[in-house]
Amino acid sequence: MSATPHKNRAARRILATAAGLATVGAMVAALPAGADDRGKPAGHHPGRTVDVQLLSFNDLHGNLEPPAGSSGQVTRTKPDGTTEKVDAGGVEYLATHLRTARQGNPYSVTAAAGDMIGASPLMSGLFHDEPTVEALNKLKLDVSSVGNHEFDEGARELARMQDGGCHPTGGCFEEGKTFPGAAFPYLAANVTNEKTGKPILDPYFVWERKGVKIGFIGVTLEGTPNIVTAEGVKGLKFGDEVETIDKYTKVLERKGVKSIVALIHEGGAPASSSYDYDCDSPGAGDGISGPVVDIAKRLNPQVDALVTGHTHQAYVCTVPDPSGKPRMVTSAASYGKLYTDTTLTYDRRTKDIVRTSVESANHVVSRDVPKAADMTSLIQRWNALAAPIANRPQGFISADINGRGSSDYEKPLGDLITDAQLAGLAPADKGGAQIALMNPGGIRSDLVYKASGAEGDGVVTYGEAFTVQPFTNMMNVVDLTGAQLIAALQQQVSGSNETSPKILQVSKGFTYTLDMTKAGAARVVTDSVRLNGAPIDPAKSYRVAMNEFLAGGGDGFPALAQGKNKLVGASDLDVFNAYLAANSSAAAPIAPPKADRITVVK
């Protein structure tokens, strides 16, 4: 992109009244034109109402190329009740789908619910996600909330993503080009500077088209500090989602903006993994659970719709607001595999949305449409820069090794990663590790047997390994007592992880039973916890390897932060690649591990 977004951004930012808050954008969304040709649902007043098309997605995580293996598939239910997996995603296809959807809609706005960047594949991650922001600018994204992964590199780097400029250490990645920053506002209403109490980015954005005004308020989950490295959220405070949105709803109402959409990087879990599941059957919101349901039930009735994310699930539900009226809550899975198309009927007289007329559906970003040429050239440009690093072979596998694509508590790729960590950190001079633990959320994809480029089937490239573990967390080895180790296992299924368990991946020789018929910490059968067949002794000390995120108590594991005698090793990615190189060859590739270390009783 040219440097013009800088000028636009300066023109867009106007000081809000007494609050002294920078509101973005205001009022200059340049949008494609056209008109909704669907039948008008009940609640329309001819001539007085306008149908606004809201296109939305979430949790892209820099997946510009079609995600490989099961990470690039969505599930749908066929008319006979059986399910099938459909290949989906890739920004070349997402651009085509969104541009086609906008045709014939003069009032069309595109919004996102966070985690656009962070935990990205190498092509974007290597360049600190500048390629993804460039792609989102080309997609004509109008507004996005921040997610927890927008804080992976800290608030200063997030500000650079918004405002542009070259990376402080990496510099400018393309000769003669300065990164222009996001042409859309990133909203972070509930993220404030601890010292000043002011939002670090704009809290809201007002989209306007021919007198139609819709306010967007963006928040990330209040629990962001628990799932991001401490350095990434230093000096920041994360407020309650409901309180924050209610506060800015009142601000917008005072400005005469009565149609409001909340962009919330927090989500739920539908009862079915099919993207076309009707979670309002039999009653409103009956088929969805999780934090977003509580948020939706408490949120100011003046908010007309919730666009959500974080859980990587697909749903289009209605959840009753505090006044008992149904309100739309949507999420479009992850990695650009779906987008949501919501019709908001705007009443020009009341300046509000006719809630009874709200319609919404998720659509597959199928790969049977023409590729968007501008996205193809973007991908080719950045891939050429990444290629010397990305294409380096690291090792060999004999079949797909599922990580993200496995729905089981213990994942074959989790076993491989922890075995690599144990092998790399077991030598006395490397930490003397006896056990390795890995957080499941840190495994971002599968290792896929089919070649992604010219490397050949079964070859694991640096780019593919990076896509699995993109955080490059430093490895730590610490002393934990057997009692602390058992407490950590119990924290997988209790406390903040009780409703949505986070089951740690464990290295070979470490075994135990998880009884999911019980509740909370009792799900861990304590006398079943063994190392190389011997029961774990609560009083004995063990050397345990894990990444620095877990060693800091991340993901709801305070017991792991109690470790003593810490030794810092190589990065998790370097340890993984070293293991692949030392333990596989073209003649003797690594087979998928059996994933038989954790016995699960259901």
Coordinates of C-alpha atoms in Angstrom, one line a residue:
M1 CA 0.0 0.0 0.0
S2 CA 1.0 3.6 -0.5
A3 CA 1.6 6.0 2.3
T4 CA -1.9 7.5 2.0
P5 CA -3.3 5.6 5.0
H6 CA -1.1 7.7 7.2
K7 CA -2.8 10.9 6.0
N8 CA -6.2 9.3 6.2
R9 CA -5.5 8.2 9.7
A10 CA -4.5 11.6 10.8
A11 CA -7.7 13.0 9.3
R12 CA -9.8 10.3 10.8
R13 CA -8.7 10.8 14.4
I14 CA -10.7 13.5 16.1
L15 CA -10.8 14.2 19.8
A16 CA -13.9 13.1 21.5
T17 CA -15.5 15.7 23.8
A18 CA -14.9 15.7 27.6
A19 CA -13.6 12.1 27.7
G20 CA -10.5 13.1 25.6
L21 CA -10.6 9.8 23.8
A22 CA -9.4 9.3 20.3
T23 CA -12.2 8.0 18.2
V24 CA -11.2 6.6 14.9
G25 CA -12.6 6.7 11.8
A26 CA -15.3 8.1 12.2
M27 CA -17.1 8.7 9.5
V28 CA -15.2 7.8 6.5
A29 CA -15.8 4.2 5.6
A30 CA -15.3 3.8 1.9
L31 CA -17.5 0.9 1.1
P32 CA -18.7 -1.0 -2.0
A33 CA -22.1 -0.2 -3.2
G34 CA -25.3 -2.3 -4.0
A35 CA -28.6 -3.3 -2.4
D36 CA -30.0 -6.3 -0.4
D37 CA -32.2 -8.3 -2.8
R38 CA -33.5 -10.7 -0.1
G39 CA -37.1 -10.6 1.0
K40 CA -37.8 -8.2 3.7
P41 CA -38.5 -9.9 7.1
A42 CA -41.1 -8.7 9.6
G43 CA -40.4 -5.3 11.2
H44 CA -39.7 -3.4 8.0
H45 CA -41.3 0.0 7.4
P46 CA -40.9 0.7 3.6
G47 CA -38.8 3.8 3.0
R48 CA -37.9 4.2 6.7
T49 CA -35.6 1.2 7.1
V50 CA -32.3 0.3 5.5
D51 CA -30.7 -3.1 5.5
V52 CA -27.1 -2.9 6.7
Q53 CA -24.9 -5.9 5.8
L54 CA -22.5 -6.8 8.5
L55 CA -19.7 -9.2 7.3
S56 CA -17.6 -10.6 10.1
F57 CA -14.8 -13.1 10.9
N58 CA -12.4 -13.8 13.8
D59 CA -9.2 -15.6 14.8
L60 CA -7.4 -15.4 11.4
H61 CA -4.0 -15.8 13.1
G62 CA -2.1 -14.8 10.0
N63 CA -3.3 -17.8 8.0
L64 CA -3.0 -16.1 4.6
E65 CA -2.4 -19.4 2.7
P66 CA -5.0 -22.1 3.0
P67 CA -4.3 -24.0 6.3
A68 CA -3.0 -27.5 5.7
G69 CA -4.7 -30.7 6.8
S70 CA -7.5 -30.7 9.3
S71 CA -6.7 -27.1 10.3
G72 CA -8.1 -26.1 6.9
Q73 CA -11.4 -27.9 7.1
V74 CA -14.9 -27.2 8.5
T75 CA -17.6 -29.7 9.3
R76 CA -21.1 -29.5 7.9
T77 CA -24.2 -31.6 8.4
K78 CA -25.7 -33.1 5.2
P79 CA -29.4 -33.4 4.7
D80 CA -29.3 -37.1 5.8
G81 CA -27.9 -36.1 9.2
T82 CA -24.3 -37.3 8.5
T83 CA -21.4 -34.9 8.6
E84 CA -18.7 -34.2 6.1
K85 CA -15.5 -32.2 6.2
V86 CA -15.0 -29.4 3.6
D87 CA -11.7 -27.7 2.7
A88 CA -11.9 -24.0 3.5
G89 CA -9.8 -20.9 4.1
G90 CA -7.1 -19.0 2.4
V91 CA -7.1 -15.2 2.0
E92 CA -7.2 -15.4 -1.8
Y93 CA -10.6 -17.1 -1.4
L94 CA -11.8 -15.1 1.6
A95 CA -11.3 -11.9 -0.5
T96 CA -13.3 -13.3 -3.4
H97 CA -16.1 -14.4 -1.1
L98 CA -16.3 -11.1 0.8
R99 CA -16.2 -9.0 -2.4
T100 CA -18.9 -11.1 -4.0
A101 CA -21.1 -10.9 -0.8
R102 CA -20.8 -7.1 -0.8
Q103 CA -22.1 -6.8 -4.4
G104 CA -25.6 -5.3 -4.4
N105 CA -25.3 -4.0 -0.8
P106 CA -24.9 -0.2 -0.6
Y107 CA -24.7 -0.4 3.2
S108 CA -22.0 -3.0 3.9
V109 CA -19.5 -3.0 6.8
T110 CA -16.8 -5.6 7.6
A111 CA -15.7 -6.2 11.2
A112 CA -13.5 -8.7 13.0
A113 CA -13.4 -10.0 16.6
G114 CA -9.7 -10.2 17.3
D115 CA -6.7 -12.5 16.9
M116 CA -6.2 -11.4 13.4
I117 CA -2.4 -11.7 14.1
G118 CA -0.2 -13.7 16.5
A119 CA 0.5 -17.4 16.5
S120 CA 0.8 -17.0 12.7
P121 CA 2.4 -19.3 10.2
L122 CA 6.0 -18.4 9.1
M123 CA 5.1 -16.4 6.1
S124 CA 3.4 -13.8 8.3
G125 CA 5.0 -14.5 11.7
L126 CA 8.6 -14.1 10.3
F127 CA 7.7 -10.5 9.4
H128 CA 5.9 -9.7 12.6
D129 CA 2.5 -10.1 10.9
E130 CA 3.0 -7.1 8.5
P131 CA 1.8 -9.3 5.6
T132 CA -1.5 -10.0 7.4
V133 CA -2.2 -6.4 8.2
E134 CA -1.5 -5.6 4.6
A135 CA -4.0 -8.3 3.5
L136 CA -6.6 -7.0 5.9
N137 CA -6.2 -3.5 4.5
K138 CA -6.8 -4.9 1.0
L139 CA -9.8 -6.8 2.3
K140 CA -11.3 -3.4 3.3
L141 CA -11.7 -4.5 6.9
D142 CA -13.5 -1.6 8.6
V143 CA -12.8 -2.3 12.2
S144 CA -11.5 -5.1 14.6
S145 CA -11.4 -5.6 18.3
V146 CA -8.1 -6.8 19.7
G147 CA -7.7 -10.3 20.9
N148 CA -5.2 -11.8 23.4
H149 CA -2.8 -12.7 20.6
E150 CA -2.6 -9.0 19.5
F151 CA -0.5 -8.7 22.8
D152 CA 2.0 -11.5 22.0
E153 CA 4.7 -8.9 21.3
G154 CA 3.4 -6.3 23.7
A155 CA 1.5 -3.0 23.6
R156 CA 4.3 -1.1 21.8
E157 CA 4.3 -3.6 18.9
L158 CA 0.5 -3.5 18.8
A159 CA 0.6 0.3 18.5
R160 CA 3.0 -0.2 15.6
M161 CA 0.5 -2.5 14.0
Q162 CA -2.0 0.3 14.2
D163 CA 0.1 3.3 13.3
G164 CA 2.8 1.8 11.1
G165 CA 6.6 2.2 11.0
C166 CA 9.4 -0.3 10.7
H167 CA 10.1 -3.0 13.3
P168 CA 12.4 -1.7 16.1
T169 CA 14.9 -4.6 15.6
G170 CA 13.9 -6.3 12.4
G171 CA 13.8 -3.0 10.5
C172 CA 12.0 -2.6 7.2
F173 CA 11.4 -5.9 5.6
E174 CA 11.1 -4.7 2.0
E175 CA 13.6 -2.3 0.6
G176 CA 12.3 1.2 0.1
K177 CA 9.0 0.4 1.9
T178 CA 7.8 1.5 5.3
F179 CA 5.0 -0.5 6.9
P180 CA 1.9 1.8 6.7
G181 CA 0.0 0.2 9.6
A182 CA -3.6 -0.9 9.7
A183 CA -6.1 1.2 7.7
F184 CA -8.8 0.0 10.1
P185 CA -9.1 0.9 13.8
Y186 CA -8.1 -1.7 16.3
L187 CA -10.5 -1.3 19.3
A188 CA -9.4 -2.1 22.9
A189 CA -12.1 -0.5 25.1
N190 CA -11.2 -2.6 28.2
V191 CA -7.4 -2.4 27.9
T192 CA -6.1 0.6 29.8
N193 CA -2.8 2.0 30.8
E194 CA -2.3 1.2 34.5
K195 CA -0.8 4.6 35.2
T196 CA -3.2 6.9 33.2
G197 CA -6.4 4.7 33.2
K198 CA -7.0 5.5 29.6
P199 CA -7.6 3.0 26.8
I200 CA -4.4 2.2 24.9
L201 CA -6.3 2.2 21.6
D202 CA -9.6 3.6 20.5
P203 CA -12.5 2.1 22.5
Y204 CA -15.1 2.5 19.8
F205 CA -15.6 3.4 16.1
V206 CA -18.7 4.9 14.4
W207 CA -19.3 3.7 10.9
E208 CA -21.4 6.0 8.8
R209 CA -23.0 5.8 5.4
K210 CA -25.6 8.2 4.0
G211 CA -26.8 9.1 7.5
V212 CA -26.9 5.6 8.8
K213 CA -24.6 5.3 11.9
I214 CA -23.6 2.1 13.6
G215 CA -21.2 2.1 16.6
F216 CA -18.7 -0.6 17.2
I217 CA -17.2 -1.3 20.7
G218 CA -14.3 -3.7 20.8
V219 CA -13.0 -5.7 23.8
T220 CA -10.8 -8.6 24.5
L221 CA -11.4 -11.2 27.2
E222 CA -10.7 -9.9 30.7
G223 CA -8.6 -13.0 31.3
T224 CA -6.0 -12.1 28.6
P225 CA -3.2 -11.7 31.2
N226 CA -3.6 -15.4 32.1
I227 CA -3.0 -16.6 28.6
V228 CA -0.3 -14.2 27.3
T229 CA 3.3 -13.9 28.5
A230 CA 3.7 -11.5 31.3
E231 CA 6.0 -9.2 29.2
G232 CA 3.3 -8.8 26.6
V233 CA 0.8 -7.3 29.1
K234 CA 3.1 -5.4 31.3
G235 CA 1.7 -2.1 32.5
L236 CA -1.8 -2.9 31.2
K237 CA -5.1 -3.4 32.9
F238 CA -7.9 -5.6 31.4
G239 CA -11.4 -4.6 32.5
D240 CA -14.7 -6.5 32.8
E241 CA -16.1 -7.0 29.3
V242 CA -19.8 -6.2 30.3
E243 CA -19.0 -3.1 32.4
T244 CA -16.7 -1.7 29.7
I245 CA -19.2 -2.2 26.8
D246 CA -22.0 -0.8 29.0
K247 CA -19.9 2.3 29.7
Y248 CA -19.2 3.0 26.0
T249 CA -22.7 2.2 25.0
K250 CA -23.8 5.2 27.1
V251 CA -21.0 7.3 25.5
L252 CA -22.3 6.4 22.0
E253 CA -25.9 7.0 22.9
R254 CA -25.0 10.5 24.1
K255 CA -23.5 11.1 20.7
G256 CA -26.7 10.0 19.1
V257 CA -25.5 6.6 18.0
K258 CA -28.2 4.1 19.0
S259 CA -27.3 1.1 16.8
I260 CA -24.4 -0.7 18.5
V261 CA -22.4 -3.9 17.7
A262 CA -20.1 -5.4 20.3
L263 CA -16.9 -7.0 19.0
I264 CA -15.9 -9.4 21.8
H265 CA -12.8 -11.6 21.8
E266 CA -14.4 -14.2 24.0
G267 CA -16.6 -17.0 22.9
G268 CA -18.6 -20.1 23.5
A269 CA -18.9 -23.8 22.7
P270 CA -21.8 -25.0 20.5
A271 CA -23.1 -28.5 21.1
S272 CA -22.1 -29.5 17.6
S273 CA -18.9 -28.9 15.6
S274 CA -20.9 -28.4 12.4
Y275 CA -20.8 -24.8 11.2
D276 CA -24.4 -25.0 10.1
Y277 CA -25.7 -26.3 13.5
D278 CA -28.9 -24.6 14.7
C279 CA -27.9 -23.7 18.3
D280 CA -31.4 -22.2 18.8
S281 CA -33.0 -25.6 18.6
P282 CA -35.2 -26.2 20.6
G283 CA -34.9 -22.8 22.4
A284 CA -32.9 -19.6 22.1
G285 CA -29.2 -20.3 22.8
D286 CA -30.0 -23.8 24.1
G287 CA -27.1 -25.3 22.1
I288 CA -24.3 -23.1 23.3
S289 CA -22.3 -22.8 26.5
G290 CA -19.3 -20.9 27.7
P291 CA -18.3 -17.4 28.9
V292 CA -19.9 -15.5 26.0
V293 CA -23.4 -16.8 27.1
D294 CA -23.0 -15.1 30.5
I295 CA -21.7 -11.9 28.8
A296 CA -24.6 -11.9 26.4
K297 CA -27.2 -12.3 29.1
R298 CA -25.8 -9.4 31.1
L299 CA -24.9 -6.9 28.4
N300 CA -27.0 -3.7 27.9
P301 CA -30.1 -4.4 25.8
Q302 CA -29.1 -1.3 23.7
V303 CA -26.3 -3.5 22.1
D304 CA -27.9 -5.0 19.0
A305 CA -25.5 -7.9 18.1
L306 CA -22.4 -9.6 19.4
V307 CA -19.6 -10.7 17.1
T308 CA -17.4 -13.0 19.1
G309 CA -14.3 -15.2 18.8
H310 CA -11.4 -16.8 20.8
T311 CA -12.8 -20.3 21.0
H312 CA -12.4 -21.0 17.3
Q313 CA -15.9 -22.3 17.1
A314 CA -18.7 -21.7 14.6
Y315 CA -22.1 -20.5 15.7
V316 CA -25.0 -18.2 14.9
C317 CA -27.2 -18.1 18.0
T318 CA -29.6 -15.9 19.7
V319 CA -29.2 -15.4 23.5
P320 CA -31.8 -13.5 25.5
D321 CA -30.6 -10.0 26.7
P322 CA -31.3 -8.8 30.2
S323 CA -34.8 -7.7 29.1
G324 CA -35.5 -11.3 27.8
K325 CA -35.4 -10.4 24.1
P326 CA -33.3 -12.6 21.7
R327 CA -30.1 -11.0 20.5
M328 CA -27.7 -12.4 17.8
V329 CA -24.4 -13.8 18.9
T330 CA -22.0 -15.1 16.1
S331 CA -18.6 -16.6 15.6
A332 CA -16.9 -17.7 12.4
A333 CA -14.6 -20.5 13.5
S334 CA -11.0 -19.6 12.8
Y335 CA -8.2 -19.2 10.2
G336 CA -10.5 -17.5 7.7
K337 CA -12.5 -20.7 7.0
L338 CA -15.9 -19.0 7.5
Y339 CA -17.4 -15.6 7.4
T340 CA -20.7 -14.4 8.9
D341 CA -23.2 -12.4 6.9
T342 CA -25.7 -10.6 9.2
T343 CA -28.5 -8.3 8.1
L344 CA -29.1 -5.4 10.5
T345 CA -32.3 -3.5 9.7
Y346 CA -31.7 0.1 10.5
D347 CA -34.7 2.4 11.3
R348 CA -33.9 5.9 10.1
R349 CA -36.5 7.5 12.5
T350 CA -35.4 5.8 15.7
K351 CA -31.7 5.4 14.5
D352 CA -31.9 1.9 16.0
I353 CA -31.8 -1.7 14.7
V354 CA -35.1 -3.5 14.4
R355 CA -34.0 -6.5 16.4
T356 CA -36.8 -8.8 15.3
S357 CA -35.5 -8.4 11.7
V358 CA -31.9 -9.5 12.4
E359 CA -30.9 -12.4 10.2
S360 CA -27.5 -14.1 10.2
A361 CA -25.7 -17.1 8.8
N362 CA -22.2 -18.5 8.5
H363 CA -20.8 -19.2 5.0
V364 CA -17.9 -21.4 4.0
V365 CA -14.8 -19.8 2.5
S366 CA -14.7 -22.5 -0.1
R367 CA -11.8 -22.9 -2.5
D368 CA -13.9 -23.4 -5.6
V369 CA -14.0 -19.7 -6.5
P370 CA -11.5 -17.7 -8.4
K371 CA -8.5 -16.5 -6.4
A372 CA -8.2 -12.8 -5.7
A373 CA -5.3 -11.7 -7.8
D374 CA -4.1 -9.0 -5.4
M375 CA -3.9 -11.5 -2.6
T376 CA -2.0 -14.0 -4.8
S377 CA 0.6 -11.4 -5.6
L378 CA 0.8 -10.4 -1.9
I379 CA 1.4 -14.1 -0.9
Q380 CA 4.0 -14.6 -3.6
R381 CA 5.9 -11.4 -2.6
W382 CA 6.2 -12.4 1.1
N383 CA 6.8 -16.1 0.3
A384 CA 9.8 -15.1 -1.8
L385 CA 11.2 -13.2 1.2
A386 CA 10.5 -16.1 3.6
A387 CA 11.6 -18.9 1.2
P388 CA 15.3 -19.2 2.2
I389 CA 14.3 -19.9 5.8
A390 CA 10.9 -21.6 5.3
N391 CA 11.9 -24.3 2.8
R392 CA 14.8 -25.7 4.9
P393 CA 14.1 -29.4 5.6
Q394 CA 14.1 -30.3 9.3
G395 CA 13.1 -34.0 9.4
F396 CA 10.8 -36.7 8.1
I397 CA 7.4 -38.1 9.1
S398 CA 5.6 -41.2 7.8
A399 CA 2.0 -39.9 8.1
D400 CA 0.0 -36.9 9.3
I401 CA 0.7 -36.2 13.0
N402 CA -2.3 -34.4 14.4
G403 CA -2.1 -31.6 16.9
R404 CA -4.7 -28.8 16.4
G405 CA -6.8 -31.2 14.3
S406 CA -7.1 -33.8 17.1
S407 CA -10.1 -33.4 19.4
D408 CA -8.7 -35.9 21.9
Y409 CA -7.2 -34.7 25.2
E410 CA -3.8 -36.3 24.4
K411 CA -2.7 -35.4 20.8
P412 CA -0.1 -37.4 18.8
L413 CA 1.8 -34.1 18.0
G414 CA 1.7 -33.2 21.7
D415 CA 3.5 -36.5 22.5
L416 CA 6.1 -35.7 19.8
I417 CA 6.7 -32.1 21.0
T418 CA 7.1 -33.2 24.7
D419 CA 9.4 -36.0 23.7
A420 CA 11.5 -33.5 21.8
Q421 CA 11.6 -31.2 24.8
L422 CA 12.6 -34.1 27.2
A423 CA 15.3 -35.3 24.8
G424 CA 16.7 -31.8 24.4
L425 CA 16.7 -30.9 28.1
A426 CA 17.5 -34.2 29.8
P427 CA 21.3 -33.9 29.6
A428 CA 22.7 -32.7 33.0
D429 CA 24.2 -29.6 31.4
K430 CA 20.9 -28.7 29.7
G431 CA 18.7 -28.9 32.8
G432 CA 18.5 -32.6 33.7
A433 CA 14.8 -32.8 32.8
Q434 CA 12.8 -36.0 33.8
I435 CA 9.4 -34.9 32.5
A436 CA 8.3 -32.4 29.9
L437 CA 4.9 -30.6 29.8
M438 CA 3.3 -28.7 26.9
N439 CA 0.2 -26.5 26.9
P440 CA -2.3 -27.7 24.2
G441 CA -3.1 -24.2 23.0
G442 CA 0.6 -23.8 22.0
I443 CA 0.2 -26.4 19.3
R444 CA -1.1 -24.3 16.4
S445 CA -1.5 -26.9 13.6
D446 CA -0.9 -30.4 12.5
L447 CA 2.3 -31.8 10.9
V448 CA 1.0 -32.8 7.5
Y449 CA 2.6 -35.6 5.4
K450 CA 1.6 -34.1 2.0
A451 CA 4.2 -31.6 0.7
S452 CA 3.3 -27.9 1.1
G453 CA 5.8 -27.0 -1.6
A454 CA 8.6 -28.6 -3.6
E455 CA 10.2 -30.4 -0.6
G456 CA 8.5 -33.7 -1.2
D457 CA 5.9 -35.7 0.8
G458 CA 6.9 -36.5 4.4
V459 CA 9.5 -33.8 4.6
V460 CA 9.0 -31.4 7.6
T461 CA 10.3 -27.9 6.6
Y462 CA 11.2 -25.1 8.9
G463 CA 8.1 -23.2 7.9
E464 CA 5.9 -26.2 8.8
A465 CA 7.6 -26.6 12.2
F466 CA 7.2 -22.9 12.8
T467 CA 3.5 -23.1 12.0
V468 CA 3.2 -25.8 14.7
Q469 CA 5.1 -23.7 17.3
P470 CA 5.2 -20.1 16.2
F471 CA 5.8 -18.4 19.6
T472 CA 9.4 -19.4 19.9
N473 CA 9.1 -19.5 23.7
M474 CA 12.3 -20.2 25.6
M475 CA 12.4 -23.6 27.3
N476 CA 12.7 -23.7 31.2
V477 CA 13.6 -26.6 33.4
V478 CA 12.6 -26.2 37.1
D479 CA 12.3 -28.2 40.3
L480 CA 8.7 -29.2 41.2
T481 CA 7.7 -31.4 44.1
G482 CA 5.5 -34.4 43.3
A483 CA 2.7 -32.5 45.2
Q484 CA 3.1 -29.5 43.0
L485 CA 3.1 -31.7 39.9
I486 CA -0.1 -33.4 40.9
A487 CA -1.6 -29.9 41.8
A488 CA -0.8 -28.8 38.2
L489 CA -2.5 -31.9 36.8
Q490 CA -5.6 -31.0 38.9
Q491 CA -5.5 -27.4 37.6
Q492 CA -6.1 -28.8 34.1
V493 CA -9.7 -29.7 35.1
S494 CA -10.5 -27.3 38.0
G495 CA -10.4 -23.6 38.8
S496 CA -10.4 -21.5 35.6
N497 CA -10.0 -24.6 33.5
E498 CA -13.0 -26.6 35.0
T499 CA -15.6 -25.8 32.4
S500 CA -13.1 -26.0 29.5
P501 CA -10.3 -28.4 30.5
K502 CA -6.7 -27.6 29.3
I503 CA -5.0 -31.0 29.2
L504 CA -1.2 -30.7 29.3
Q505 CA 0.7 -32.9 26.8
V506 CA 3.2 -35.1 28.6
S507 CA 6.5 -36.8 27.7
K508 CA 7.1 -40.5 27.4
G509 CA 7.2 -42.4 30.7
F510 CA 4.8 -40.0 32.4
T511 CA 1.3 -41.6 32.8
Y512 CA -1.9 -41.2 34.7
T513 CA -5.7 -41.6 34.6
L514 CA -8.2 -38.8 34.0
D515 CA -11.7 -39.7 35.2
M516 CA -14.1 -37.3 33.5
T517 CA -17.1 -38.8 35.2
K518 CA -16.0 -36.9 38.3
A519 CA -15.9 -33.2 39.0
G520 CA -13.1 -30.7 39.3
A521 CA -9.7 -31.7 40.8
A522 CA -11.1 -35.2 41.6
R523 CA -10.9 -36.0 37.9
V524 CA -7.2 -36.7 38.3
V525 CA -6.8 -40.1 39.8
T526 CA -3.8 -39.2 42.0
D527 CA -2.5 -42.7 42.8
S528 CA -2.3 -43.4 39.1
V529 CA 0.3 -40.7 38.4
R530 CA 3.6 -42.4 37.6
L531 CA 7.0 -41.8 36.1
N532 CA 8.5 -44.7 34.3
G533 CA 6.1 -47.0 36.3
A534 CA 7.0 -45.7 39.7
P535 CA 4.3 -43.7 41.7
I536 CA 5.0 -39.9 41.9
D537 CA 6.2 -39.2 45.4
P538 CA 4.5 -35.9 46.7
A539 CA 7.6 -35.1 48.8
K540 CA 10.2 -35.8 46.2
S541 CA 11.6 -33.2 43.8
Y542 CA 11.5 -33.6 40.0
R543 CA 13.1 -31.7 37.2
V544 CA 10.4 -30.6 34.8
A545 CA 10.8 -29.0 31.3
M546 CA 8.2 -26.6 29.9
N547 CA 8.1 -23.4 27.9
E548 CA 8.4 -20.0 29.7
F549 CA 4.7 -19.3 29.3
L550 CA 3.8 -22.4 31.4
A551 CA 6.6 -21.8 33.8
G552 CA 5.1 -18.4 34.5
G553 CA 1.8 -20.0 35.5
G554 CA 0.1 -19.3 32.2
D555 CA -3.2 -20.9 31.1
G556 CA -4.4 -21.3 34.7
F557 CA -1.5 -23.3 36.1
P558 CA -0.2 -21.4 39.2
A559 CA 1.4 -24.6 40.5
L560 CA 3.9 -24.5 37.6
A561 CA 5.0 -21.0 38.6
Q562 CA 6.2 -22.4 41.9
G563 CA 9.2 -24.1 40.3
K564 CA 12.7 -23.6 41.8
N565 CA 16.3 -23.7 40.4
K566 CA 15.2 -22.5 36.9
L567 CA 17.5 -23.2 34.0
V568 CA 16.7 -21.4 30.7
G569 CA 17.4 -23.5 27.6
A570 CA 16.9 -23.1 23.8
S571 CA 13.6 -22.0 22.2
D572 CA 10.8 -24.6 21.9
L573 CA 11.1 -24.4 18.1
D574 CA 14.9 -25.0 18.1
V575 CA 14.5 -28.0 20.5
F576 CA 11.7 -29.4 18.2
N577 CA 13.7 -29.0 15.0
A578 CA 16.9 -30.5 16.7
Y579 CA 14.9 -33.6 17.7
L580 CA 13.4 -34.0 14.2
A581 CA 16.9 -33.8 12.7
A582 CA 18.4 -36.3 15.2
N583 CA 15.6 -38.8 15.1
S584 CA 14.4 -39.1 11.5
S585 CA 15.6 -39.7 8.0
A586 CA 14.1 -40.3 4.6
A587 CA 14.7 -44.0 5.2
A588 CA 13.4 -43.9 8.8
P589 CA 10.7 -41.3 9.2
I590 CA 9.0 -40.6 12.5
A591 CA 5.6 -42.4 12.8
P592 CA 2.7 -40.8 14.6
P593 CA 3.0 -41.5 18.4
K594 CA 0.2 -43.7 19.9
A595 CA -1.1 -41.0 22.3
D596 CA -1.5 -43.6 25.1
R597 CA 0.0 -41.8 28.1
I598 CA -3.2 -40.4 29.6
T599 CA -6.0 -42.9 30.2
V600 CA -9.3 -41.1 29.9
V601 CA -12.5 -42.5 31.6
K602 CA -15.6 -40.9 30.2

